[in-house]
mmCIF file of N, CA and C in Angstrom:
data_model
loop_
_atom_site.group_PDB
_atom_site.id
_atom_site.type_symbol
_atom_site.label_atom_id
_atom_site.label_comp_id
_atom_site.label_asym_id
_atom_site.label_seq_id
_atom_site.Cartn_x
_atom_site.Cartn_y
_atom_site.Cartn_z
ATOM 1 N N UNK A 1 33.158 32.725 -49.346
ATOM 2 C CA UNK A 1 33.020 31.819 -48.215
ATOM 3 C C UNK A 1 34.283 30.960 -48.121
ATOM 4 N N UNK A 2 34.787 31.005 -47.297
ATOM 5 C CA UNK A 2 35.611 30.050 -46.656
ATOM 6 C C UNK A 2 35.811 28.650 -46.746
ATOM 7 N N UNK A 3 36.834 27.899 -47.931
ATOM 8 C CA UNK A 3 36.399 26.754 -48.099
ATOM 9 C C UNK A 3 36.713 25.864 -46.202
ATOM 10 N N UNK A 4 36.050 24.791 -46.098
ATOM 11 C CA UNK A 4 35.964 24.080 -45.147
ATOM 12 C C UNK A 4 35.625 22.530 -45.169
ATOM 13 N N UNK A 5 35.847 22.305 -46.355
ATOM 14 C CA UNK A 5 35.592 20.850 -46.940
ATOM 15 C C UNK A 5 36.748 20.017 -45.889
ATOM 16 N N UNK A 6 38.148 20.248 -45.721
ATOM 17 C CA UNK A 6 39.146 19.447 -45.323
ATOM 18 C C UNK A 6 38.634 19.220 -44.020
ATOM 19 N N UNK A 7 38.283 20.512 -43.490
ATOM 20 C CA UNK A 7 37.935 20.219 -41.718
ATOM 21 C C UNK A 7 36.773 19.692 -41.512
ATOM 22 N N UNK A 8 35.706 19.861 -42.410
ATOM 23 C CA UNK A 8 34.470 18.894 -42.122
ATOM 24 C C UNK A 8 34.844 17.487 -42.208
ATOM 25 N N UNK A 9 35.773 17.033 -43.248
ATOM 26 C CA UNK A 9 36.137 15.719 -43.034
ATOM 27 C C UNK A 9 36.838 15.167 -42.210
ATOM 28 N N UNK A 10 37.669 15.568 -41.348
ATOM 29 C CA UNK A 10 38.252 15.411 -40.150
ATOM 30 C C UNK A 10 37.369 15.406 -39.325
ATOM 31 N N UNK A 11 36.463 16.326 -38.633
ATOM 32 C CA UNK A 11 35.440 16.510 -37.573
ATOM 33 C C UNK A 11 34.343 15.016 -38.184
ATOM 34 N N UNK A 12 34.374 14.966 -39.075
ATOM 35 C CA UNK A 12 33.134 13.755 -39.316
ATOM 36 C C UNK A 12 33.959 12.421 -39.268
ATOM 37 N N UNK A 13 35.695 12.150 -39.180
ATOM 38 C CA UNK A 13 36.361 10.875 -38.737
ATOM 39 C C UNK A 13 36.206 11.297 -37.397
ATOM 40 N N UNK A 14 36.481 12.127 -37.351
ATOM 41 C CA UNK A 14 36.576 12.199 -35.745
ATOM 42 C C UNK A 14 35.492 11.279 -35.175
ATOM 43 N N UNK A 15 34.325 12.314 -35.363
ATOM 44 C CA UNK A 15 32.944 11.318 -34.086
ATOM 45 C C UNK A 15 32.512 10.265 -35.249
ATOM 46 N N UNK A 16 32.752 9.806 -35.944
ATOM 47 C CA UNK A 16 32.893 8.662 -36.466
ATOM 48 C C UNK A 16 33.654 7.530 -35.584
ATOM 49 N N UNK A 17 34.600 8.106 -35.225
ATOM 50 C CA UNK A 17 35.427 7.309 -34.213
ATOM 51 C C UNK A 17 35.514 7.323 -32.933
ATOM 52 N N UNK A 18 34.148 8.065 -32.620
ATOM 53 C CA UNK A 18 33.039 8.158 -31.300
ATOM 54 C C UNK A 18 32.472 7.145 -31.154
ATOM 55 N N UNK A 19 32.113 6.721 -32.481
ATOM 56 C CA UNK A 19 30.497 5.753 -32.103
ATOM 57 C C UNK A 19 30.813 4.378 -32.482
ATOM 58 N N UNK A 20 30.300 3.570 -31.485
ATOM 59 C CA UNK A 20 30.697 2.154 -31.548
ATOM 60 C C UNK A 20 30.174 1.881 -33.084
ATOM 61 N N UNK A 21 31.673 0.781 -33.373
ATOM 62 C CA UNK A 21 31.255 0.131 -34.960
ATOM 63 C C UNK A 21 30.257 -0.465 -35.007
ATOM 64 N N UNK A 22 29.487 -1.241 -34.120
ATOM 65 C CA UNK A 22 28.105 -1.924 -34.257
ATOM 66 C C UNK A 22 27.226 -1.065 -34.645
ATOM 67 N N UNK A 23 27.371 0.185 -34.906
ATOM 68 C CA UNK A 23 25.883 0.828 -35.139
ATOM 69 C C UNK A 23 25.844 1.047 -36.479
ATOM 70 N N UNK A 24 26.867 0.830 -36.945
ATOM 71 C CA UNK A 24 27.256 1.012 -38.734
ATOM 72 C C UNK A 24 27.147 -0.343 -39.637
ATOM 73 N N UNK A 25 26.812 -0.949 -38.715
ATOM 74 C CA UNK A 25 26.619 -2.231 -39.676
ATOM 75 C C UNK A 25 25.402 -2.185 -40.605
ATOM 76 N N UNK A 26 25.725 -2.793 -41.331
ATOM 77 C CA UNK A 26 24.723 -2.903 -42.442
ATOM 78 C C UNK A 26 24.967 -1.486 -43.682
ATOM 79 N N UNK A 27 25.795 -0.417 -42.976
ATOM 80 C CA UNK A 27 25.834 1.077 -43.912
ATOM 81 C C UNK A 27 26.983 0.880 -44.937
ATOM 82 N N UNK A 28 26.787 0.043 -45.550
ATOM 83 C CA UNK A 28 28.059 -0.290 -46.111
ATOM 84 C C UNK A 28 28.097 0.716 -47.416
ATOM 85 N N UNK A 29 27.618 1.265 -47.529
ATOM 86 C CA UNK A 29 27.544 2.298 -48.520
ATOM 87 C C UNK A 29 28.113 3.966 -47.473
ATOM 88 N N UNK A 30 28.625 3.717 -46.737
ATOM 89 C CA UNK A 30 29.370 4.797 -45.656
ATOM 90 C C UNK A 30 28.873 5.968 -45.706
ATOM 91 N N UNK A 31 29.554 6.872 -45.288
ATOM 92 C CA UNK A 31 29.397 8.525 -45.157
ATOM 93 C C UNK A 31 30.119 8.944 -46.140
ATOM 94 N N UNK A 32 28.851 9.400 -46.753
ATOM 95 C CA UNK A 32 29.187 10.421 -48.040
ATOM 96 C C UNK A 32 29.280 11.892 -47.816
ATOM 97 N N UNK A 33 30.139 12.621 -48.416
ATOM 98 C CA UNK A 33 30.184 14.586 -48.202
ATOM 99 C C UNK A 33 29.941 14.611 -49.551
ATOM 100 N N UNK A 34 28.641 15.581 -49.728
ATOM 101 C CA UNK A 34 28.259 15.673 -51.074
ATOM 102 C C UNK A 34 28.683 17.275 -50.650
ATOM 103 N N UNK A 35 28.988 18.086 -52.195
ATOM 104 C CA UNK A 35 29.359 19.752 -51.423
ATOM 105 C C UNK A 35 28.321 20.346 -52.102
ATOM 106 N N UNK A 36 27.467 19.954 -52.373
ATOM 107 C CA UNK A 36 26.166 20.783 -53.061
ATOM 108 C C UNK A 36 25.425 21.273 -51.603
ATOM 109 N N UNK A 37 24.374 22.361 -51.694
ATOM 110 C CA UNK A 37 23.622 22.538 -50.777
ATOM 111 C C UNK A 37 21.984 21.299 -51.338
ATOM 112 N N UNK A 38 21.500 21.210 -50.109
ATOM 113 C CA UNK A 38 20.295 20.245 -50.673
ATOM 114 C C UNK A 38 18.977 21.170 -49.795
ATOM 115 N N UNK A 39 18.112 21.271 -51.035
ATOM 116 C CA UNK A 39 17.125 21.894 -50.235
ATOM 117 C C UNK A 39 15.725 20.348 -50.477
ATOM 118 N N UNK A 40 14.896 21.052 -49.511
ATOM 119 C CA UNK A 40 14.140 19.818 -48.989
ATOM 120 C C UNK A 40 13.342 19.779 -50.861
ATOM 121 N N UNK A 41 12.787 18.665 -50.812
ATOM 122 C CA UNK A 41 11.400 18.649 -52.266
ATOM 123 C C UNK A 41 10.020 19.127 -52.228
ATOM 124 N N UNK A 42 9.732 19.457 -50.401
ATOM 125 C CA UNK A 42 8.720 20.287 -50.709
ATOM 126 C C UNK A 42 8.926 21.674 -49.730
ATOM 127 N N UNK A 43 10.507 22.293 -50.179
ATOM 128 C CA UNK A 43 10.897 23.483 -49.867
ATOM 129 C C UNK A 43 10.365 24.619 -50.207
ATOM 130 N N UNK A 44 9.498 25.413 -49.824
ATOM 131 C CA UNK A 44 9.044 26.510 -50.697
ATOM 132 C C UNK A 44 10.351 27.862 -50.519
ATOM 133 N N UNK A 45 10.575 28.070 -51.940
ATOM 134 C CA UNK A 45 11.394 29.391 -52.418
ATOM 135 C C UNK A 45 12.979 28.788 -51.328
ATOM 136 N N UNK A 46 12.814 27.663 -51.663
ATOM 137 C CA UNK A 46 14.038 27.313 -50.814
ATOM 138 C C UNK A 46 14.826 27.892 -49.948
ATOM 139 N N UNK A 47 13.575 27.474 -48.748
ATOM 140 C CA UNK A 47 13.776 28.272 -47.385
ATOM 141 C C UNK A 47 14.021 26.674 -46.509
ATOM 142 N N UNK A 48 13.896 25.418 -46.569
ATOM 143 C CA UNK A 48 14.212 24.384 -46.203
ATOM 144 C C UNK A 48 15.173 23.706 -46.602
ATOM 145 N N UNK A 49 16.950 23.755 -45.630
ATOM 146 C CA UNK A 49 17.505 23.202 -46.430
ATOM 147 C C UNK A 49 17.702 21.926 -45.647
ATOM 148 N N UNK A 50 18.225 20.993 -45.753
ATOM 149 C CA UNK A 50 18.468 19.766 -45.691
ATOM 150 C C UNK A 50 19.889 19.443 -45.621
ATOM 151 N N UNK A 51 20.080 18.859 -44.295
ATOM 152 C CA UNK A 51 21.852 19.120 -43.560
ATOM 153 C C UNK A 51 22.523 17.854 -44.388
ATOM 154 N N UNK A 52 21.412 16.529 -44.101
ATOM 155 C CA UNK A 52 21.976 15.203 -44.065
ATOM 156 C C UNK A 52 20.981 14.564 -44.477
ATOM 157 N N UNK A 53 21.104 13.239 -44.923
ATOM 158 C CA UNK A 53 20.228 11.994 -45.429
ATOM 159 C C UNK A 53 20.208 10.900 -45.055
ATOM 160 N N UNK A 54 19.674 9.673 -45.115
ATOM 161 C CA UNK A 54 19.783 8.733 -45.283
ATOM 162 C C UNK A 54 19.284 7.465 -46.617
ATOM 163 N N UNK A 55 20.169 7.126 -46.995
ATOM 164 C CA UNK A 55 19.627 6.820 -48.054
ATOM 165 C C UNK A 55 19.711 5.040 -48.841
ATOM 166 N N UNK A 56 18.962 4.263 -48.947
ATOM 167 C CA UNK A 56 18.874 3.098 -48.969
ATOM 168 C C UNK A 56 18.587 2.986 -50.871
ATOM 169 N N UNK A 57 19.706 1.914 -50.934
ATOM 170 C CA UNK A 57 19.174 1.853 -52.655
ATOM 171 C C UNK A 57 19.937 0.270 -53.163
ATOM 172 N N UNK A 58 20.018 -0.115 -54.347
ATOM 173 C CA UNK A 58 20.284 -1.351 -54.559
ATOM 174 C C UNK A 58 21.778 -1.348 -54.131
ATOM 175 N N UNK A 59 22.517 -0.340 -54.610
ATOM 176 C CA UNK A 59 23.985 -0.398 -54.219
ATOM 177 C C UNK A 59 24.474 0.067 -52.713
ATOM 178 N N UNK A 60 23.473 -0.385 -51.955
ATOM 179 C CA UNK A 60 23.396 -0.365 -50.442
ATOM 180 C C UNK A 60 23.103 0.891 -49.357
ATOM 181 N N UNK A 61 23.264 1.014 -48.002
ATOM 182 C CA UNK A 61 22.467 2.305 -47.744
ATOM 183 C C UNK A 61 23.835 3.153 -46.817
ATOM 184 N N UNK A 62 23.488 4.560 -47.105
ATOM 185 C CA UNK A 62 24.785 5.425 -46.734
ATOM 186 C C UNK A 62 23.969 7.015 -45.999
ATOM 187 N N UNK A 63 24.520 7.096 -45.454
ATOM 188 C CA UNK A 63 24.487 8.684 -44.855
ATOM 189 C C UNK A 63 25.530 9.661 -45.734
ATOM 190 N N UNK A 64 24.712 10.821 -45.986
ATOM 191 C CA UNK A 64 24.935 11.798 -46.820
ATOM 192 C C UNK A 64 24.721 12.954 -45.813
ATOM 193 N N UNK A 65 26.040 13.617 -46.168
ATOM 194 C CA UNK A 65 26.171 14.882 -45.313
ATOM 195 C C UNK A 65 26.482 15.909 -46.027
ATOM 196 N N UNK A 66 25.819 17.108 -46.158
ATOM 197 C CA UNK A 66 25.412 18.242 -47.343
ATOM 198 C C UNK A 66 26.395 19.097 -47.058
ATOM 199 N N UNK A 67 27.625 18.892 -47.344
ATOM 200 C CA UNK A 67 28.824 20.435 -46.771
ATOM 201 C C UNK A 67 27.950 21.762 -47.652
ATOM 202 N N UNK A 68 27.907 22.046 -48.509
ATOM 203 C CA UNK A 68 26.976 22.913 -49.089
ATOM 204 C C UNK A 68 26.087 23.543 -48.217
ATOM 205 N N UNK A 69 24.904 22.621 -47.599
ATOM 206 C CA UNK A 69 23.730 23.177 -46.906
ATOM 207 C C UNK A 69 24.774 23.209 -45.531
ATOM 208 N N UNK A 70 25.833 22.361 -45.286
ATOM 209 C CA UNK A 70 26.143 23.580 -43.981
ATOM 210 C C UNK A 70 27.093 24.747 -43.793
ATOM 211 N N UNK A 71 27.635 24.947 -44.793
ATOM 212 C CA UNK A 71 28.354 25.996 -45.376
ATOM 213 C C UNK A 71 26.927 27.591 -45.441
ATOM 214 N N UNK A 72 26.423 26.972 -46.154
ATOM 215 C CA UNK A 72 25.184 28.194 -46.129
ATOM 216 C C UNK A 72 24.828 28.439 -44.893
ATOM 217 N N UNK A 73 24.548 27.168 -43.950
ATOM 218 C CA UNK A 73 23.683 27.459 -42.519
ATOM 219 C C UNK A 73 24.688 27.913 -41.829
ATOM 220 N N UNK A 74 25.840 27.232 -41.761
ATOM 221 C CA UNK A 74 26.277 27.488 -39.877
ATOM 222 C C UNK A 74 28.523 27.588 -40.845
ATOM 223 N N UNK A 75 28.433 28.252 -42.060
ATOM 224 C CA UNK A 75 29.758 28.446 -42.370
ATOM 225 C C UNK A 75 30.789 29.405 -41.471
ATOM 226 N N UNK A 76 29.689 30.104 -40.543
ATOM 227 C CA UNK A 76 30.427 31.057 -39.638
ATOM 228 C C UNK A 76 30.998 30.661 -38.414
ATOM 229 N N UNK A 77 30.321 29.469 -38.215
ATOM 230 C CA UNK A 77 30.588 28.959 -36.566
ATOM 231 C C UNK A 77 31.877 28.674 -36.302
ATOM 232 N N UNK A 78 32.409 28.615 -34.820
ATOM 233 C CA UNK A 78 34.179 28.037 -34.694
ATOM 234 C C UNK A 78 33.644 26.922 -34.982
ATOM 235 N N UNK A 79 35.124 26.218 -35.038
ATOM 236 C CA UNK A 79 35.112 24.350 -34.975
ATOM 237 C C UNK A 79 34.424 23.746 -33.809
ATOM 238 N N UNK A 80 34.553 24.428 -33.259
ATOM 239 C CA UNK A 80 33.750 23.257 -31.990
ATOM 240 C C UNK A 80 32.347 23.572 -32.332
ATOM 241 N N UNK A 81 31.689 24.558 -32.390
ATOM 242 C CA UNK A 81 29.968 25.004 -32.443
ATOM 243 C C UNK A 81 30.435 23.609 -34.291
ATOM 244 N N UNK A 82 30.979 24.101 -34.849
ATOM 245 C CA UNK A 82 30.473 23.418 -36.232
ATOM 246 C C UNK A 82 30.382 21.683 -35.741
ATOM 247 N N UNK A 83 31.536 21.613 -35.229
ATOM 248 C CA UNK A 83 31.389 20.117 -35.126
ATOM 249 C C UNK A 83 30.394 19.264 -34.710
ATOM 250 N N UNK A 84 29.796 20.132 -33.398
ATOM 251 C CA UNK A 84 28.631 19.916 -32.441
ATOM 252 C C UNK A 84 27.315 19.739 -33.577
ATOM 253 N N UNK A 85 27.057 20.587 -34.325
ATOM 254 C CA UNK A 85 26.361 20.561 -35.637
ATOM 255 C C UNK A 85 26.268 19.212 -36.524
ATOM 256 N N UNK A 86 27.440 19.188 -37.030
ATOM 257 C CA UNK A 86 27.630 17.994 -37.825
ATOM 258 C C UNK A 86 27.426 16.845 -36.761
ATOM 259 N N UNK A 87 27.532 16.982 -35.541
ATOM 260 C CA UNK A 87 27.550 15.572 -34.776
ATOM 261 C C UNK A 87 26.069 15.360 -35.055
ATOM 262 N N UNK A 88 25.219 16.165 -34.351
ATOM 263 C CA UNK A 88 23.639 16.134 -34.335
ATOM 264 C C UNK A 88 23.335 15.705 -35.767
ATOM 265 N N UNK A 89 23.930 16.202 -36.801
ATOM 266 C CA UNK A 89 22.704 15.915 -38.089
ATOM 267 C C UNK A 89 23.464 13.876 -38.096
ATOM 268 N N UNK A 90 24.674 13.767 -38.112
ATOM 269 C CA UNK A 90 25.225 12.342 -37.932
ATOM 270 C C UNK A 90 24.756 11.446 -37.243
ATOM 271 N N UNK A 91 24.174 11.802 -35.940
ATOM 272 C CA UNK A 91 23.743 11.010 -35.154
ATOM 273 C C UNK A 91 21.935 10.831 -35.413
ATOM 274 N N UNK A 92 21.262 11.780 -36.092
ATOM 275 C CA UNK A 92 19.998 11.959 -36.601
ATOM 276 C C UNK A 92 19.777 10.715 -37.647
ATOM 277 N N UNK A 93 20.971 11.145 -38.616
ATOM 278 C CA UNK A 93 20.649 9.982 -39.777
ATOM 279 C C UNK A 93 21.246 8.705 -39.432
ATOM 280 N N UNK A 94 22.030 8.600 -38.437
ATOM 281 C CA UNK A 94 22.125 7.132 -38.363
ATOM 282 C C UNK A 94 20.794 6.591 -37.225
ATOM 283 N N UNK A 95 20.149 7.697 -36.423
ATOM 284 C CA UNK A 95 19.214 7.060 -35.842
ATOM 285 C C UNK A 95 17.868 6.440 -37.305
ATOM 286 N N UNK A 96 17.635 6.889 -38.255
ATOM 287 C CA UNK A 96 17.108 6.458 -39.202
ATOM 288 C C UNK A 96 18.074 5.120 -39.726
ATOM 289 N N UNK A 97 19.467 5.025 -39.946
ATOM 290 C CA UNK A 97 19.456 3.440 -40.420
ATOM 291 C C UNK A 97 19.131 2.620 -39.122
ATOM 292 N N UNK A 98 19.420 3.221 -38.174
ATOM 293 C CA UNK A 98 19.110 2.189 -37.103
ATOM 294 C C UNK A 98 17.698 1.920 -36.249
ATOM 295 N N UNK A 99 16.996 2.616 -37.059
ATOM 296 C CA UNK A 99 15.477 2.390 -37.017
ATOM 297 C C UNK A 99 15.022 1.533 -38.021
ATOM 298 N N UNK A 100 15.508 1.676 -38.968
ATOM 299 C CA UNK A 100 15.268 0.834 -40.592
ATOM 300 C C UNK A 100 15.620 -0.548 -40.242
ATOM 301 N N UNK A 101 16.752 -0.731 -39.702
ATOM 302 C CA UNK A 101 17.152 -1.978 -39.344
ATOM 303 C C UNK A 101 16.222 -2.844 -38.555
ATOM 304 N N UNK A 102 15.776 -1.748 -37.642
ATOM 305 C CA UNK A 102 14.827 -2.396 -36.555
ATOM 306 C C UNK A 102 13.151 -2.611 -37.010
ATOM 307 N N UNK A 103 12.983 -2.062 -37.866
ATOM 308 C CA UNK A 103 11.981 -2.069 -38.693
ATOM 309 C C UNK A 103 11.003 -1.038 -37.712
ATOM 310 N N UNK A 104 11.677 0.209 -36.989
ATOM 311 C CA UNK A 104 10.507 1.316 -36.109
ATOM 312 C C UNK A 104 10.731 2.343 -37.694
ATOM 313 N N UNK A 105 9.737 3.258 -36.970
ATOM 314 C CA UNK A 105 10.070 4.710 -37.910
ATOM 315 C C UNK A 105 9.611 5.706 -37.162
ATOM 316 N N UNK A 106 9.863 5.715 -35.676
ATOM 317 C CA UNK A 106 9.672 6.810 -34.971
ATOM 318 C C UNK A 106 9.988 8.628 -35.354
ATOM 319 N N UNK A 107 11.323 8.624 -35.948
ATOM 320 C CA UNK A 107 12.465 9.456 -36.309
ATOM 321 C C UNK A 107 11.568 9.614 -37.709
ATOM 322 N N UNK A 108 11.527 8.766 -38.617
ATOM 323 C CA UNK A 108 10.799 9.609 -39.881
ATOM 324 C C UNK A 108 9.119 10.275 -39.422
ATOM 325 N N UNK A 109 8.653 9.732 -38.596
ATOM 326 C CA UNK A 109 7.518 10.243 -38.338
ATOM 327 C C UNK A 109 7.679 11.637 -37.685
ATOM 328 N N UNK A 110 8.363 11.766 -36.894
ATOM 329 C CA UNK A 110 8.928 13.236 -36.346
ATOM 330 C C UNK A 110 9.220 14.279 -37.405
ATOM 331 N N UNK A 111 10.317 13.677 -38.443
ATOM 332 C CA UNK A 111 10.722 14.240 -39.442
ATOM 333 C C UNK A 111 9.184 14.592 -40.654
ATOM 334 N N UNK A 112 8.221 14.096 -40.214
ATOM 335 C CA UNK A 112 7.325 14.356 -41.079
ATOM 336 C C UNK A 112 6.551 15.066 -40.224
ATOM 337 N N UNK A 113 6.401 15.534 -38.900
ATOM 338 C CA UNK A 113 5.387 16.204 -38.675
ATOM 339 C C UNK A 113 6.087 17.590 -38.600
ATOM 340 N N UNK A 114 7.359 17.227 -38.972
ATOM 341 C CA UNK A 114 8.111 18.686 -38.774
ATOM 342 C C UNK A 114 7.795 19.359 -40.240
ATOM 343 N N UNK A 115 7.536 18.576 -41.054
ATOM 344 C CA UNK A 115 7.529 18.708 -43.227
ATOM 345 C C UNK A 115 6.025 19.339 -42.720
ATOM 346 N N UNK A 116 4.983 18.590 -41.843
ATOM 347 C CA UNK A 116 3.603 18.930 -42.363
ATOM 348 C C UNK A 116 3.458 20.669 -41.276
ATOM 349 N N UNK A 117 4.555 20.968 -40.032
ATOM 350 C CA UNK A 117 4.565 21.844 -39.636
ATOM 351 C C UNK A 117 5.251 23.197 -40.497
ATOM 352 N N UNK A 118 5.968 22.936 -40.798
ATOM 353 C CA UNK A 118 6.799 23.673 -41.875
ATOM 354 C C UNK A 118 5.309 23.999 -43.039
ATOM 355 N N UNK A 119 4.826 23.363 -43.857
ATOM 356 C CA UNK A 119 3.470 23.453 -44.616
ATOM 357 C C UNK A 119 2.766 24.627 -43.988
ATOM 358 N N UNK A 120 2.105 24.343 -42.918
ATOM 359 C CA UNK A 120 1.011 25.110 -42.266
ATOM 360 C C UNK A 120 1.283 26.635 -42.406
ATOM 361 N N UNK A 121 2.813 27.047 -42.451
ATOM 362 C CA UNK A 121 3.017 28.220 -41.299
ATOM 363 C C UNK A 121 2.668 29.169 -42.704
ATOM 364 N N UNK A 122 2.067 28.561 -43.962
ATOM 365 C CA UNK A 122 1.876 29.511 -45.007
ATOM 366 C C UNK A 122 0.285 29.483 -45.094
#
C-alpha cells in the first residue's frame, strides 16, 4: 500500500484552514493522525472500522483521525475523492466537540443507533 501519511496531513491543514477558528475552541488537545487502523469495540470479526474520534480526557479534548482505518477503506481514492472523505469524518467529530460544548448529543445518539443497527443485521 501506498504510503500517504504526508498528503493526509496536508489535506487535513488544508480544511482545517476551512473552518472558522471559533469552532476549535476549547480542542486544545488538536488533531491527532494516529496510523493504526481502529476498529469499533463492539466490531464483530472486525468488519467496523472507525475513521475518526473524539476524545475528551484530563489532558484535554482532541480529534483523532485513523490514517490506518483510511488507508484500509478508501487508500485507492484520488486526492480529491480522499480529501472529501477526510473532510466528512473532520467535520463529524468536531460536530461531537461542538455538541459537548453545548451540552446536546444529537450526533452520538445517531452514532448509536447506527452501533445498535450494525448489531441487528446478525
Amino acid at each position: 500500500m501506498e504510503d500517504r501519511l504526508d498528503e493526509v496531513e496536508n489535506i487535513l491543514n488544508e480544511i482545517y484552514d476551512e473552518i472558522p477558528q471559533r469552532m476549535f475552541k476549547y480542542l486544545n488537545g488538536g488533531i491527532i493522525i494516529e496510523e493504526n487502523i481502529c476498529y469499533h469495540p463492539e466490531s464483530k470479526n472486525d468488519d467496523l472500522i472507525c475513521l475518526g474520534a473524539y476524545k475528551r480526557s484530563m489532558l484535554g479534548n482532541s480529534i483523532i483521525i485513523y490514517y490506518g482505518s483510511f488507508m484500509n477503506m478508501y487508500g485507492y481514492l484520488s486526492h480529491e475523492e480522499l480529501k472529501e472523505k477526510l473532510r466528512e469524518t473532520l467535520h463529524h467529530e468536531l460536530t461531537h466537540h461542538l455538541e459537548w460544548l453545548a451540552k446536546e448529543n444529537d450526533l452520538e445518539i445517531e452514532d448509536r443507533e447506527f452501533i445498535n443497527r450494525y448489531k441487528e443485521r446478525e
